[in-house]
Amino acid sequence: MQPILQLVGARPNFMKAAPVIHAADDRGLKQTLVHTGQHYDTLMSDVFFSDLGIPLPEINLGVGSGSHARQTATLMTSLEEVFANVEPSVVVVYGDVNSTLAAAVTAAKLCIPVAHVEAGLRSFDRTMPEEVNRVVTDALSEVLFATSPEAIGHLANEGVSPDRVHLVGNPMIDTLFAARARFDDEPVRERLNLHGDFVLSTLHRPSNVDDADVAVRIVKQIKLAAELLPVVVPLHPRGRELLSGAGLVDGQGVRVIDPLGYTEFASLMSVATVVLTDSGGIQEETTMLDVPCLTVRPNTERPITITHGTNRLVDPEGILNGITSVLDGSWVAPVDRPPLWDGRAGERIAGMLHVWT
Ligand code: UD1
């Protein structure tokens, strides 16, 4: 029997893949897990495998960092060999990171079907590397698993036949719901000496942390916010240098810490007063946790978190106003939540992957 090849590479892939891998295991499907090593720090990778109960990858390519072209090219070269050896019946890719793109292109050229989980999201902003990855991956995928209804329209507009697209819900939310029973914010609060209300912030997008002017504008607002309530910032390695240079340092109400593991981060997020982020997944998670979320971006590929959730887009100068509106009770969010975000997306996807075994 040819295995299903599950492909992960970077932090946001792990929580999307976990429920699919578990559900496929429950069905007795043969799978091979390949980690590209795009994220390689213990805190960006290893910790998630133990936290989410994902088996250790059978193959780790250790690709590491590099320019987009170099990273993608190195990945494609290694993946071509892996796919030829494993001979998978289908390659399952997740989200929009460079590993997703590299695997989709390589598999398509070897005539191996690609299944894309989280297909059809569009920010319509091609300055985002992830948008390029989304468009190319979807164009090459044979089966497209959508997390959100508007994705179906986007794919239809790009000529994808509707019979290849399946609205399955959101596996990242499966992971969130499964972890809920383990949520405990006390240990991290104790470690940080954090009491009562607080802002939780993550920033790593190139548009925010690769541009010194933007970073300075954001940090200025974070410092103003920290005069009202503590701001906790688990810092992605990407933003470290520029944000620190822009003045984002520990002290005066700002707590800059290392990235947290999944359960620890989600525990803290579930009790945050406000979340300030530029992450895609966090927009979705805060929506289901009913935590107000300010997204420091001009657009989002996840508009459903605004129309059916707690998310709001802000520019850097809007950060303090957004936080104040939560504190003074004038923040209002829609009550409906996205359809099928019910914790069962992994089962639905595994059910459809069955045809390849
Ligand atoms: C990647 C994804 C992004 C996702 C993010 C989540 C792409 C194009 N981007 O961005 O969509 O939101 O992951 O984290 O794939 N680094 C480390 N240790 C690591 C990983 C990265 O120090 O384990 C540093 C390196 O300096 C590296 C930089 O972070 O150059 C960027 O890493 P990279 O994998 O290129 O993209 P991310 O910014 O992490």
Coordinates of C-alpha atoms and ligand atoms in Angstrom, one line a residue, residues 9-13 37-45 64-68 71 96-100 128-130 133-134 204-206 209 236-240 278-281, ligand 1:
G9 CA 7.8 22.5 7.8
A10 CA 7.0 25.6 9.9
R11 CA 5.3 26.3 13.2
P12 CA 1.8 27.0 11.9
N13 CA 1.7 23.7 10.0
G37 CA 13.0 21.7 8.9
Q38 CA 12.1 25.2 7.7
H39 CA 11.6 25.9 11.4
Y40 CA 14.3 24.2 13.4
D41 CA 14.7 25.9 16.8
T42 CA 13.4 23.8 19.7
L43 CA 10.9 26.5 20.6
M44 CA 9.7 26.9 17.0
S45 CA 9.4 23.2 16.2
G64 CA 16.8 25.7 7.7
S65 CA 16.6 29.4 6.8
G66 CA 17.6 31.3 3.6
S67 CA 16.3 33.7 1.1
H68 CA 12.9 32.6 -0.4
Q71 CA 15.0 27.9 0.8
D96 CA 0.9 28.9 3.0
V97 CA 4.5 28.6 4.0
N98 CA 7.5 28.1 1.7
S99 CA 7.5 24.3 2.5
T100 CA 3.9 24.1 1.3
M128 CA 2.9 38.9 1.0
P129 CA 5.1 35.9 0.3
E130 CA 2.3 33.7 1.7
N133 CA 2.4 30.4 -2.0
R134 CA -1.4 30.1 -1.7
H204 CA 6.6 38.5 12.9
R205 CA 5.3 39.5 9.4
P206 CA 7.9 41.0 7.1
V209 CA 9.3 43.6 11.4
H236 CA 9.5 35.1 17.0
P237 CA 13.2 34.9 16.0
R238 CA 12.4 36.8 12.9
G239 CA 11.4 40.1 14.6
R240 CA 13.9 40.0 17.4
D278 CA -0.1 39.9 12.7
S279 CA -0.4 36.1 12.6
G280 CA -3.0 34.3 10.5
G281 CA -3.8 31.5 12.9
Ligands
UD1_1 C1 7.2 31.5 8.2 C2 6.1 31.6 7.2 C3 4.9 32.5 7.7 C4 4.5 32.0 9.0 C5 5.6 31.9 10.0 C6 5.2 31.4 11.3 C7 6.9 31.5 4.9 C8 7.1 32.3 3.6 N1 6.6 32.2 6.0 O1 7.7 32.8 8.4 O2 3.9 32.4 6.8 O3 3.5 32.9 9.6 O4 6.6 31.0 9.4 O5 6.2 31.3 12.2 O6 7.1 30.4 4.9 N2 14.3 31.5 12.4 C9 14.9 31.0 13.5 N3 14.6 29.7 14.0 C10 13.6 29.0 13.4 C11 13.0 29.5 12.2 C12 13.3 30.7 11.8 O7 15.8 31.6 14.1 O8 13.3 27.9 13.8 C13 14.6 32.8 11.9 C14 15.7 32.8 10.9 O9 16.5 33.9 11.1 C15 15.0 33.0 9.6 C16 13.8 33.8 10.0 O10 13.5 33.4 11.3 O11 15.8 33.6 8.6 C17 12.6 33.6 9.1 O12 12.3 32.2 9.0 P1 11.5 31.6 7.7 O13 11.2 30.2 7.9 O14 12.1 32.1 6.5 O15 10.1 32.4 7.7 P2 9.2 33.0 9.0 O16 9.4 34.4 9.1 O17 9.4 32.1 10.2

